[in-house]
PDB file of C-alpha atoms and ligand atoms in Angstrom:
ATOM      1  CA  MET J   1      83.571  65.418  81.337  1.00  0.00           C
ATOM      2  CA  LEU J   2      84.221  65.836  77.088  1.00  0.00           C
ATOM      3  CA  LEU J   3      87.135  67.206  76.325  1.00  0.00           C
ATOM      4  CA  ASP J   4      86.290  69.357  73.368  1.00  0.00           C
ATOM      5  CA  GLY J   5      88.831  70.021  70.888  1.00  0.00           C
ATOM      6  CA  LYS J   6      86.982  71.764  68.439  1.00  0.00           C
ATOM      7  CA  MET J   7      86.055  74.430  70.928  1.00  0.00           C
ATOM      8  CA  VAL J   8      89.742  74.820  72.201  1.00  0.00           C
ATOM      9  CA  ARG J   9      91.015  74.687  68.298  1.00  0.00           C
ATOM     10  CA  ASP J  10      88.656  77.784  68.048  1.00  0.00           C
ATOM     11  CA  SER J  11      90.111  79.555  70.862  1.00  0.00           C
ATOM     12  CA  LEU J  12      93.851  78.913  69.837  1.00  0.00           C
ATOM     13  CA  LEU J  13      92.997  79.505  65.862  1.00  0.00           C
ATOM     14  CA  ALA J  14      91.452  82.931  67.229  1.00  0.00           C
ATOM     15  CA  LYS J  15      94.567  83.704  69.062  1.00  0.00           C
ATOM     16  CA  ALA J  16      96.423  82.738  66.111  1.00  0.00           C
ATOM     17  CA  LYS J  17      94.935  84.745  63.615  1.00  0.00           C
ATOM     18  CA  GLU J  18      94.817  87.954  65.993  1.00  0.00           C
ATOM     19  CA  GLN J  19      98.466  87.518  66.494  1.00  0.00           C
ATOM     20  CA  ILE J  20      99.289  87.371  62.757  1.00  0.00           C
ATOM     21  CA  GLU J  21      97.114  90.648  62.240  1.00  0.00           C
ATOM     22  CA  ARG J  22      99.161  92.329  65.207  1.00  0.00           C
ATOM     23  CA  GLU J  23     102.220  91.859  64.250  1.00  0.00           C
ATOM     24  CA  LYS J  24     101.392  91.448  60.313  1.00  0.00           C
ATOM     25  CA  LEU J  25     103.281  88.448  59.946  1.00  0.00           C
ATOM     26  CA  ASN J  26     103.705  87.588  56.469  1.00  0.00           C
ATOM     27  CA  LEU J  27     103.137  83.555  56.248  1.00  0.00           C
ATOM     28  CA  THR J  28     103.546  81.028  53.915  1.00  0.00           C
ATOM     29  CA  LEU J  29     102.618  77.004  54.009  1.00  0.00           C
ATOM     30  CA  ALA J  30     103.908  74.689  51.285  1.00  0.00           C
ATOM     31  CA  ILE J  31     101.743  71.506  51.118  1.00  0.00           C
ATOM     32  CA  ILE J  32     103.532  68.831  48.925  1.00  0.00           C
ATOM     33  CA  TYR J  33     100.856  66.416  47.738  1.00  0.00           C
ATOM     34  CA  ALA J  34     102.333  63.850  45.902  1.00  0.00           C
ATOM     35  CA  GLY J  35     100.486  60.593  44.165  1.00  0.00           C
ATOM     36  CA  HIS J  36      96.696  60.687  44.214  1.00  0.00           C
ATOM     37  CA  TYR J  37      94.775  59.101  47.889  1.00  0.00           C
ATOM     38  CA  GLU J  38      91.472  60.381  48.447  1.00  0.00           C
ATOM     39  CA  PRO J  39      91.359  61.080  52.251  1.00  0.00           C
ATOM     40  CA  SER J  40      94.804  63.074  51.758  1.00  0.00           C
ATOM     41  CA  GLU J  41      92.626  65.664  49.843  1.00  0.00           C
ATOM     42  CA  ARG J  42      90.230  65.959  52.584  1.00  0.00           C
ATOM     43  CA  TYR J  43      92.999  66.775  54.865  1.00  0.00           C
ATOM     44  CA  ILE J  44      94.625  69.128  52.316  1.00  0.00           C
ATOM     45  CA  LYS J  45      91.360  71.077  52.072  1.00  0.00           C
ATOM     46  CA  ASN J  46      91.060  71.264  56.147  1.00  0.00           C
ATOM     47  CA  LYS J  47      94.906  72.621  56.161  1.00  0.00           C
ATOM     48  CA  LYS J  48      93.925  75.362  53.479  1.00  0.00           C
ATOM     49  CA  LYS J  49      90.766  76.115  55.220  1.00  0.00           C
ATOM     50  CA  TYR J  50      91.901  76.973  58.152  1.00  0.00           C
ATOM     51  CA  CYS J  51      95.033  78.562  57.212  1.00  0.00           C
ATOM     52  CA  GLU J  52      93.103  80.627  55.210  1.00  0.00           C
ATOM     53  CA  GLN J  53      91.027  81.890  58.587  1.00  0.00           C
ATOM     54  CA  VAL J  54      93.569  82.749  60.298  1.00  0.00           C
ATOM     55  CA  GLY J  55      95.665  84.783  57.592  1.00  0.00           C
ATOM     56  CA  ILE J  56      98.317  82.079  56.515  1.00  0.00           C
ATOM     57  CA  LYS J  57      98.596  81.549  52.550  1.00  0.00           C
ATOM     58  CA  PRO J  58      98.602  78.179  51.686  1.00  0.00           C
ATOM     59  CA  LEU J  59     100.344  76.882  48.591  1.00  0.00           C
ATOM     60  CA  ILE J  60      99.307  73.432  47.379  1.00  0.00           C
ATOM     61  CA  PHE J  61     101.823  71.537  45.423  1.00  0.00           C
ATOM     62  CA  ALA J  62     100.650  68.381  43.688  1.00  0.00           C
ATOM     63  CA  MET J  63     102.345  66.448  41.972  1.00  0.00           C
ATOM     64  CA  PRO J  64      99.948  63.779  41.199  1.00  0.00           C
ATOM     65  CA  ASN J  65     102.763  61.686  38.060  1.00  0.00           C
ATOM     66  CA  VAL J  66     105.553  61.703  40.343  1.00  0.00           C
ATOM     67  CA  LYS J  67     107.823  58.532  39.453  1.00  0.00           C
ATOM     68  CA  SER J  68     110.906  59.233  41.985  1.00  0.00           C
ATOM     69  CA  GLU J  69     111.929  61.043  45.681  1.00  0.00           C
ATOM     70  CA  GLU J  70     114.319  63.036  43.503  1.00  0.00           C
ATOM     71  CA  GLU J  71     111.251  64.706  41.706  1.00  0.00           C
ATOM     72  CA  ILE J  72     109.916  65.683  45.684  1.00  0.00           C
ATOM     73  CA  ILE J  73     113.324  66.327  47.189  1.00  0.00           C
ATOM     74  CA  ASN J  74     113.763  69.143  44.344  1.00  0.00           C
ATOM     75  CA  LEU J  75     110.704  70.479  45.211  1.00  0.00           C
ATOM     76  CA  ILE J  76     111.707  70.421  49.002  1.00  0.00           C
ATOM     77  CA  GLU J  77     114.762  71.593  48.164  1.00  0.00           C
ATOM     78  CA  LYS J  78     113.494  74.805  46.023  1.00  0.00           C
ATOM     79  CA  LEU J  79     110.972  75.188  49.090  1.00  0.00           C
ATOM     80  CA  ASN J  80     113.921  75.950  51.198  1.00  0.00           C
ATOM     81  CA  ASN J  81     115.337  77.644  49.664  1.00  0.00           C
ATOM     82  CA  ASP J  82     112.505  80.333  49.431  1.00  0.00           C
ATOM     83  CA  SER J  83     112.697  82.546  52.116  1.00  0.00           C
ATOM     84  CA  ASN J  84     108.806  83.184  51.308  1.00  0.00           C
ATOM     85  CA  ILE J  85     108.204  80.134  52.170  1.00  0.00           C
ATOM     86  CA  ASN J  86     107.923  79.498  56.391  1.00  0.00           C
ATOM     87  CA  GLY J  87     106.573  75.662  56.516  1.00  0.00           C
ATOM     88  CA  ILE J  88     106.753  72.649  54.450  1.00  0.00           C
ATOM     89  CA  ILE J  89     104.373  69.408  54.218  1.00  0.00           C
ATOM     90  CA  LEU J  90     104.981  66.822  52.508  1.00  0.00           C
ATOM     91  CA  GLN J  91     101.387  65.395  53.190  1.00  0.00           C
ATOM     92  CA  SER J  92     101.539  61.237  53.637  1.00  0.00           C
ATOM     93  CA  PRO J  93     101.270  58.612  52.191  1.00  0.00           C
ATOM     94  CA  ILE J  94     103.211  59.456  48.898  1.00  0.00           C
ATOM     95  CA  PRO J  95     103.050  57.017  46.225  1.00  0.00           C
ATOM     96  CA  LYS J  96     104.003  53.177  46.653  1.00  0.00           C
ATOM     97  CA  GLY J  97     107.395  52.630  45.891  1.00  0.00           C
ATOM     98  CA  LEU J  98     108.591  55.611  46.913  1.00  0.00           C
ATOM     99  CA  ASP J  99     110.621  56.448  50.675  1.00  0.00           C
ATOM    100  CA  ILE J 100     108.847  58.993  52.718  1.00  0.00           C
ATOM    101  CA  GLU J 101     111.790  59.027  55.015  1.00  0.00           C
ATOM    102  CA  LYS J 102     114.322  59.644  52.245  1.00  0.00           C
ATOM    103  CA  CYS J 103     112.145  62.770  51.526  1.00  0.00           C
ATOM    104  CA  ILE J 104     111.130  63.749  54.629  1.00  0.00           C
ATOM    105  CA  LYS J 105     115.155  64.582  55.889  1.00  0.00           C
ATOM    106  CA  HIS J 106     115.634  66.907  53.117  1.00  0.00           C
ATOM    107  CA  ILE J 107     113.194  69.180  54.913  1.00  0.00           C
ATOM    108  CA  ASN J 108     114.957  72.331  56.934  1.00  0.00           C
ATOM    109  CA  PRO J 109     114.079  71.494  60.103  1.00  0.00           C
ATOM    110  CA  GLN J 110     113.211  75.156  60.800  1.00  0.00           C
ATOM    111  CA  LYS J 111     110.148  74.579  58.366  1.00  0.00           C
ATOM    112  CA  ASP J 112     109.422  70.956  59.161  1.00  0.00           C
ATOM    113  CA  VAL J 113     106.005  71.746  60.694  1.00  0.00           C
ATOM    114  CA  ASP J 114     105.272  68.391  61.124  1.00  0.00           C
ATOM    115  CA  GLY J 115     108.207  67.457  63.275  1.00  0.00           C
ATOM    116  CA  PHE J 116     108.931  65.142  61.109  1.00  0.00           C
ATOM    117  CA  THR J 117     112.753  65.583  60.825  1.00  0.00           C
ATOM    118  CA  LYS J 118     115.185  63.489  63.345  1.00  0.00           C
ATOM    119  CA  ASP J 119     116.264  67.321  64.258  1.00  0.00           C
ATOM    120  CA  ASN J 120     113.140  67.838  65.541  1.00  0.00           C
ATOM    121  CA  PHE J 121     112.633  64.641  66.741  1.00  0.00           C
ATOM    122  CA  TYR J 122     115.731  64.647  68.514  1.00  0.00           C
ATOM    123  CA  LYS J 123     114.863  68.222  70.216  1.00  0.00           C
ATOM    124  CA  LEU J 124     111.599  66.859  71.465  1.00  0.00           C
ATOM    125  CA  ALA J 125     113.196  63.172  72.942  1.00  0.00           C
ATOM    126  CA  HIS J 126     115.410  65.722  74.600  1.00  0.00           C
ATOM    127  CA  ASN J 127     112.806  68.349  75.830  1.00  0.00           C
ATOM    128  CA  LEU J 128     114.546  71.207  73.650  1.00  0.00           C
ATOM    129  CA  PRO J 129     112.946  73.624  71.950  1.00  0.00           C
ATOM    130  CA  GLY J 130     111.745  72.958  68.634  1.00  0.00           C
ATOM    131  CA  LEU J 131     109.486  71.959  65.904  1.00  0.00           C
ATOM    132  CA  ARG J 132     107.193  68.867  67.516  1.00  0.00           C
ATOM    133  CA  SER J 133     105.163  66.366  65.524  1.00  0.00           C
ATOM    134  CA  CYS J 134     101.002  68.025  65.817  1.00  0.00           C
ATOM    135  CA  THR J 135      98.940  65.272  66.905  1.00  0.00           C
ATOM    136  CA  PRO J 136     100.703  64.606  69.697  1.00  0.00           C
ATOM    137  CA  LYS J 137     101.704  68.038  70.587  1.00  0.00           C
ATOM    138  CA  GLY J 138      97.709  68.969  70.340  1.00  0.00           C
ATOM    139  CA  ILE J 139      97.102  66.014  72.818  1.00  0.00           C
ATOM    140  CA  ILE J 140      99.265  67.605  75.369  1.00  0.00           C
ATOM    141  CA  LYS J 141      97.718  71.217  74.873  1.00  0.00           C
ATOM    142  CA  LEU J 142      94.282  69.706  74.879  1.00  0.00           C
ATOM    143  CA  LEU J 143      94.800  68.240  78.378  1.00  0.00           C
ATOM    144  CA  GLU J 144      96.733  71.570  79.363  1.00  0.00           C
ATOM    145  CA  TYR J 145      93.668  73.591  78.512  1.00  0.00           C
ATOM    146  CA  TYR J 146      91.622  71.683  80.672  1.00  0.00           C
ATOM    147  CA  ASN J 147      93.996  71.923  83.487  1.00  0.00           C
ATOM    148  CA  ILE J 148      95.021  68.451  83.887  1.00  0.00           C
ATOM    149  CA  ASP J 149      98.344  68.107  86.241  1.00  0.00           C
ATOM    150  CA  LEU J 150     100.291  64.916  84.415  1.00  0.00           C
ATOM    151  CA  SER J 151     103.273  65.243  86.591  1.00  0.00           C
ATOM    152  CA  GLY J 152     103.228  61.683  88.241  1.00  0.00           C
ATOM    153  CA  LYS J 153     100.137  60.348  86.386  1.00  0.00           C
ATOM    154  CA  LYS J 154     100.617  56.911  84.919  1.00  0.00           C
ATOM    155  CA  VAL J 155      99.681  56.996  80.969  1.00  0.00           C
ATOM    156  CA  CYS J 156      99.864  53.963  78.576  1.00  0.00           C
ATOM    157  CA  ILE J 157      99.817  54.835  74.993  1.00  0.00           C
ATOM    158  CA  ILE J 158      98.619  51.795  72.582  1.00  0.00           C
ATOM    159  CA  GLY J 159      99.955  52.263  69.374  1.00  0.00           C
ATOM    160  CA  ARG J 160     103.818  53.013  68.847  1.00  0.00           C
ATOM    161  CA  GLY J 161     103.593  54.599  65.099  1.00  0.00           C
ATOM    162  CA  ASN J 162     106.110  57.083  63.988  1.00  0.00           C
ATOM    163  CA  ILE J 163     103.516  60.054  64.105  1.00  0.00           C
ATOM    164  CA  VAL J 164     101.660  59.577  66.877  1.00  0.00           C
ATOM    165  CA  GLY J 165     102.577  56.871  69.627  1.00  0.00           C
ATOM    166  CA  LYS J 166     106.128  57.192  69.408  1.00  0.00           C
ATOM    167  CA  PRO J 167     106.565  61.401  69.906  1.00  0.00           C
ATOM    168  CA  LEU J 168     103.803  61.088  72.670  1.00  0.00           C
ATOM    169  CA  ILE J 169     105.918  58.775  74.896  1.00  0.00           C
ATOM    170  CA  PHE J 170     108.211  61.885  75.160  1.00  0.00           C
ATOM    171  CA  GLU J 171     105.656  64.854  74.889  1.00  0.00           C
ATOM    172  CA  PHE J 172     104.111  62.522  78.493  1.00  0.00           C
ATOM    173  CA  LEU J 173     107.915  62.097  79.960  1.00  0.00           C
ATOM    174  CA  ASN J 174     108.815  65.550  79.523  1.00  0.00           C
ATOM    175  CA  LYS J 175     105.703  66.634  81.285  1.00  0.00           C
ATOM    176  CA  ASP J 176     106.856  64.192  84.353  1.00  0.00           C
ATOM    177  CA  ALA J 177     104.636  61.279  83.714  1.00  0.00           C
ATOM    178  CA  THR J 178     104.906  57.434  83.957  1.00  0.00           C
ATOM    179  CA  VAL J 179     104.902  55.856  80.132  1.00  0.00           C
ATOM    180  CA  THR J 180     103.871  52.765  79.121  1.00  0.00           C
ATOM    181  CA  ILE J 181     103.920  52.225  75.558  1.00  0.00           C
ATOM    182  CA  ALA J 182     101.484  48.950  73.963  1.00  0.00           C
ATOM    183  CA  HIS J 183     101.078  47.532  70.695  1.00  0.00           C
ATOM    184  CA  SER J 184      99.959  44.370  68.980  1.00  0.00           C
ATOM    185  CA  LYS J 185     102.243  42.117  70.197  1.00  0.00           C
ATOM    186  CA  SER J 186     101.599  43.316  73.881  1.00  0.00           C
ATOM    187  CA  SER J 187     100.037  40.598  75.803  1.00  0.00           C
ATOM    188  CA  ASN J 188      97.049  41.364  77.971  1.00  0.00           C
ATOM    189  CA  LEU J 189      96.176  44.839  76.881  1.00  0.00           C
ATOM    190  CA  LYS J 190      93.367  45.192  79.772  1.00  0.00           C
ATOM    191  CA  GLU J 191      95.570  44.280  82.489  1.00  0.00           C
ATOM    192  CA  ILE J 192      97.593  47.805  80.994  1.00  0.00           C
ATOM    193  CA  THR J 193      94.947  49.888  80.785  1.00  0.00           C
ATOM    194  CA  LEU J 194      92.852  48.828  83.784  1.00  0.00           C
ATOM    195  CA  ASN J 195      96.545  50.265  85.462  1.00  0.00           C
ATOM    196  CA  ASN J 196      96.710  53.526  84.197  1.00  0.00           C
ATOM    197  CA  ASP J 197      95.448  56.684  84.915  1.00  0.00           C
ATOM    198  CA  ILE J 198      95.211  58.070  81.430  1.00  0.00           C
ATOM    199  CA  ILE J 199      94.690  55.679  78.026  1.00  0.00           C
ATOM    200  CA  VAL J 200      95.654  57.257  75.017  1.00  0.00           C
ATOM    201  CA  SER J 201      94.319  55.044  72.317  1.00  0.00           C
ATOM    202  CA  ALA J 202      96.366  55.712  68.711  1.00  0.00           C
ATOM    203  CA  VAL J 203      95.703  52.313  66.833  1.00  0.00           C
ATOM    204  CA  GLY J 204      92.743  52.695  63.647  1.00  0.00           C
ATOM    205  CA  LYS J 205      90.791  49.650  64.944  1.00  0.00           C
ATOM    206  CA  PRO J 206      87.181  50.362  65.768  1.00  0.00           C
ATOM    207  CA  HIS J 207      86.154  50.182  69.899  1.00  0.00           C
ATOM    208  CA  ILE J 208      89.025  48.299  70.687  1.00  0.00           C
ATOM    209  CA  ILE J 209      88.919  49.908  73.795  1.00  0.00           C
ATOM    210  CA  THR J 210      86.202  48.595  75.551  1.00  0.00           C
ATOM    211  CA  GLU J 211      84.569  49.634  79.371  1.00  0.00           C
ATOM    212  CA  ASP J 212      85.477  47.095  81.166  1.00  0.00           C
ATOM    213  CA  MET J 213      89.262  47.975  79.961  1.00  0.00           C
ATOM    214  CA  VAL J 214      88.628  51.479  81.519  1.00  0.00           C
ATOM    215  CA  LYS J 215      89.103  51.935  85.681  1.00  0.00           C
ATOM    216  CA  ASP J 216      86.616  54.266  86.985  1.00  0.00           C
ATOM    217  CA  GLY J 217      87.665  58.335  86.633  1.00  0.00           C
ATOM    218  CA  ALA J 218      90.305  57.794  84.023  1.00  0.00           C
ATOM    219  CA  ILE J 219      91.174  59.735  81.246  1.00  0.00           C
ATOM    220  CA  VAL J 220      90.454  58.460  77.446  1.00  0.00           C
ATOM    221  CA  ILE J 221      91.745  59.927  74.311  1.00  0.00           C
ATOM    222  CA  ASP J 222      91.006  58.506  71.071  1.00  0.00           C
ATOM    223  CA  VAL J 223      93.295  59.431  68.662  1.00  0.00           C
ATOM    224  CA  GLY J 224      92.107  56.371  66.142  1.00  0.00           C
ATOM    225  CA  ILE J 225      90.655  57.178  62.611  1.00  0.00           C
ATOM    226  CA  THR J 226      88.594  54.615  61.085  1.00  0.00           C
ATOM    227  CA  VAL J 227      86.006  55.585  58.170  1.00  0.00           C
ATOM    228  CA  PHE J 228      83.339  53.257  57.875  1.00  0.00           C
ATOM    229  CA  ASP J 229      80.507  53.904  55.532  1.00  0.00           C
ATOM    230  CA  GLY J 230      81.645  57.815  55.453  1.00  0.00           C
ATOM    231  CA  LYS J 231      81.688  58.309  58.860  1.00  0.00           C
ATOM    232  CA  ILE J 232      84.986  58.458  61.324  1.00  0.00           C
ATOM    233  CA  VAL J 233      84.670  55.535  64.181  1.00  0.00           C
ATOM    234  CA  GLY J 234      87.371  55.640  67.006  1.00  0.00           C
ATOM    235  CA  ASP J 235      88.788  53.331  68.636  1.00  0.00           C
ATOM    236  CA  VAL J 236      86.864  53.900  71.614  1.00  0.00           C
ATOM    237  CA  ASP J 237      83.602  52.525  72.573  1.00  0.00           C
ATOM    238  CA  PHE J 238      82.444  56.027  73.506  1.00  0.00           C
ATOM    239  CA  ASP J 239      78.806  55.367  74.340  1.00  0.00           C
ATOM    240  CA  ASN J 240      79.936  52.173  76.773  1.00  0.00           C
ATOM    241  CA  VAL J 241      83.380  54.102  78.150  1.00  0.00           C
ATOM    242  CA  LYS J 242      82.047  57.750  78.549  1.00  0.00           C
ATOM    243  CA  ASP J 243      80.486  57.358  82.037  1.00  0.00           C
ATOM    244  CA  LYS J 244      83.337  55.605  83.774  1.00  0.00           C
ATOM    245  CA  CYS J 245      85.821  58.610  82.806  1.00  0.00           C
ATOM    246  CA  ALA J 246      86.561  61.505  84.613  1.00  0.00           C
ATOM    247  CA  TYR J 247      87.305  63.536  81.000  1.00  0.00           C
ATOM    248  CA  ILE J 248      87.343  61.718  77.907  1.00  0.00           C
ATOM    249  CA  THR J 249      87.445  62.582  73.846  1.00  0.00           C
ATOM    250  CA  PRO J 250      84.584  62.856  71.262  1.00  0.00           C
ATOM    251  CA  ASN J 251      85.800  61.147  68.440  1.00  0.00           C
ATOM    252  CA  PRO J 252      85.755  62.921  66.105  1.00  0.00           C
ATOM    253  CA  GLY J 253      85.839  66.273  67.304  1.00  0.00           C
ATOM    254  CA  GLY J 254      88.951  65.627  70.032  1.00  0.00           C
ATOM    255  CA  VAL J 255      92.023  65.215  68.451  1.00  0.00           C
ATOM    256  CA  GLY J 256      91.626  66.130  64.961  1.00  0.00           C
ATOM    257  CA  PRO J 257      90.536  69.492  65.368  1.00  0.00           C
ATOM    258  CA  MET J 258      93.894  70.137  67.495  1.00  0.00           C
ATOM    259  CA  THR J 259      96.030  68.646  65.169  1.00  0.00           C
ATOM    260  CA  ILE J 260      95.052  71.191  63.148  1.00  0.00           C
ATOM    261  CA  ALA J 261      95.194  73.958  65.233  1.00  0.00           C
ATOM    262  CA  MET J 262      98.980  72.769  66.241  1.00  0.00           C
ATOM    263  CA  VAL J 263      99.698  72.853  62.478  1.00  0.00           C
ATOM    264  CA  ILE J 264      98.690  76.623  62.922  1.00  0.00           C
ATOM    265  CA  GLN J 265     100.800  77.397  65.395  1.00  0.00           C
ATOM    266  CA  ASN J 266     103.625  75.351  64.835  1.00  0.00           C
ATOM    267  CA  VAL J 267     103.917  77.860  61.133  1.00  0.00           C
ATOM    268  CA  ILE J 268     103.923  80.708  63.543  1.00  0.00           C
ATOM    269  CA  ASP J 269     106.688  79.266  65.415  1.00  0.00           C
ATOM    270  CA  ALA J 270     108.506  78.382  62.275  1.00  0.00           C
ATOM    271  CA  TYR J 271     108.707  81.852  61.016  1.00  0.00           C
ATOM    272  CA  LYS J 272     109.801  82.653  64.995  1.00  0.00           C
ATOM    273  CA  GLY J 273     113.354  80.318  63.967  1.00  0.00           C
ATOM    274  CA  GLY J 274     111.024  77.455  64.989  1.00  0.00           C
ATOM    275  CA  ASN J 275     112.658  77.394  68.545  1.00  0.00           C
ATOM    276  CA  ILE J 276     109.460  77.818  70.352  1.00  0.00           C
ATOM    277  CA  ASN J 277     107.499  75.396  72.033  1.00  0.00           C
ATOM    278  CA  GLY J 278     104.589  77.353  72.054  1.00  0.00           C
TER     279      GLY J 278
HETATM  280  P1  NAP M 301     100.244  53.684  62.517  1.00  0.00           P
HETATM  281  O1  NAP M 301     101.604  53.610  62.301  1.00  0.00           O
HETATM  282  O2  NAP M 301      99.771  52.136  61.374  1.00  0.00           O
HETATM  283  O3  NAP M 301     100.789  52.641  64.182  1.00  0.00           O
HETATM  284  C1  NAP M 301      98.972  51.759  64.411  1.00  0.00           C
HETATM  285  C2  NAP M 301      99.625  51.259  65.780  1.00  0.00           C
HETATM  286  O4  NAP M 301      98.804  50.196  66.240  1.00  0.00           O
HETATM  287  C3  NAP M 301     100.794  50.138  65.654  1.00  0.00           C
HETATM  288  O5  NAP M 301     101.782  50.347  66.666  1.00  0.00           O
HETATM  289  C4  NAP M 301     100.389  48.410  65.951  1.00  0.00           C
HETATM  290  O6  NAP M 301     101.087  47.809  66.616  1.00  0.00           O
HETATM  291  C5  NAP M 301      99.197  48.993  66.963  1.00  0.00           C
HETATM  292  N1  NAP M 301      98.346  47.947  66.803  1.00  0.00           N
HETATM  293  C6  NAP M 301      97.723  47.658  66.231  1.00  0.00           C
HETATM  294  N2  NAP M 301      96.475  46.789  66.118  1.00  0.00           N
HETATM  295  C7  NAP M 301      96.932  46.419  67.903  1.00  0.00           C
HETATM  296  C8  NAP M 301      96.239  45.943  68.817  1.00  0.00           C
HETATM  297  N3  NAP M 301      95.138  45.048  68.375  1.00  0.00           N
HETATM  298  N4  NAP M 301      96.481  46.028  69.890  1.00  0.00           N
HETATM  299  C9  NAP M 301      97.073  47.217  70.184  1.00  0.00           C
HETATM  300  N5  NAP M 301      98.093  47.702  69.332  1.00  0.00           N
HETATM  301  C10 NAP M 301      97.799  47.423  68.129  1.00  0.00           C
HETATM  302  O7  NAP M 301      99.428  54.362  62.993  1.00  0.00           O
HETATM  303  P2  NAP M 301      99.170  55.979  63.059  1.00  0.00           P
HETATM  304  O8  NAP M 301      99.723  56.581  62.271  1.00  0.00           O
HETATM  305  O9  NAP M 301     100.544  55.899  64.483  1.00  0.00           O
HETATM  306  O10 NAP M 301      98.214  56.408  63.297  1.00  0.00           O
HETATM  307  C11 NAP M 301      97.069  55.967  64.460  1.00  0.00           C
HETATM  308  C12 NAP M 301      95.840  56.064  64.408  1.00  0.00           C
HETATM  309  O11 NAP M 301      95.368  57.103  64.589  1.00  0.00           O
HETATM  310  C13 NAP M 301      95.131  55.502  62.810  1.00  0.00           C
HETATM  311  O12 NAP M 301      94.138  55.251  62.924  1.00  0.00           O
HETATM  312  C14 NAP M 301      95.584  57.207  62.187  1.00  0.00           C
HETATM  313  O13 NAP M 301      94.303  57.728  60.980  1.00  0.00           O
HETATM  314  C15 NAP M 301      94.515  58.162  63.648  1.00  0.00           C
HETATM  315  N6  NAP M 301      95.517  59.186  63.355  1.00  0.00           N
HETATM  316  C16 NAP M 301      94.676  60.475  63.422  1.00  0.00           C
HETATM  317  C17 NAP M 301      95.175  61.917  63.671  1.00  0.00           C
HETATM  318  C18 NAP M 301      94.337  62.516  64.479  1.00  0.00           C
HETATM  319  O14 NAP M 301      94.730  63.972  64.229  1.00  0.00           O
HETATM  320  N7  NAP M 301      93.323  62.562  65.033  1.00  0.00           N
HETATM  321  C19 NAP M 301      96.357  61.963  63.638  1.00  0.00           C
HETATM  322  C20 NAP M 301      97.248  60.951  62.934  1.00  0.00           C
HETATM  323  C21 NAP M 301      96.540  59.705  63.076  1.00  0.00           C
HETATM  324  P3  NAP M 301     102.449  47.356  65.897  1.00  0.00           P
HETATM  325  O15 NAP M 301     103.737  48.338  65.668  1.00  0.00           O
HETATM  326  O16 NAP M 301     102.859  45.922  66.854  1.00  0.00           O
HETATM  327  O17 NAP M 301     102.159  47.075  64.571  1.00  0.00           O
END
């Protein structure tokens, strides 16, 4: 069965729109776009589109000629102090030579709708209310939508990146799953994947998850994005893997749409004080 991220996104966005209208919420999301990176333009356009769809005002702060972290930090501080701004996103990547971590740590955790600050990461690790990283949170929401119980399930996450793999460890632990994490230095990936009920691949290498690596009845979540000839190719060899799975995400159309739905959810939660795990 397909885990249809687009359908779940649309349902969540309809609820968000209804809530924003009913509660007459006046919400603004600031997106800082430092430098120039083609894929970022698409992601920002997408965030802008869905903000407008639900009634959140998107403000894009383009800094094409930025030369130092200080310029970005000054803008972040300004946005922190502006009570009309509810959420702040620093679009990644920023220009080479500039340290994104140095900038992110200046974002007010209550406006940190990407969930990247150490305050929010700590809260996730301790299972406390806070703003959570959107892709991992979206994966859990997608599984919840399909009533997939995670308690006691064996989950392997492939990829230990800061945006997906690492926060996802805690998302699954907080749901009482048993978690294994693999990466480029892990030996015998196939042995690991075959031993797990749920496989999440967050690597970015086309079709590294093949049919022989998936046990019958497994759940497979494909996070990876590689753009090839203008098309998205996932980490999972979908056509050959799908028939073995109880559930599988399409890619595109699975995790990506859930990520944007969580950005919107986090803007609403940020407005409410950043203390809700929606
Ligand atoms: P990242 O920080 O570059 O992490 C990639 C991870 O993959 C690293 O931990 C790396 O291991 C591991 N890896 C590389 N080759 C491997 C191999 N052959 N076997 C096992 N592990 C391997 O990337 P990220 O930011 O986490 O993103 C991961 C992917 O998800 C990317 O394709 C990205 O575009 C996509 N993504 C999608 C969404 C969405 O909404 N759909 C959101 C965010 C990211 P080492 O740590 O040992 O180097």
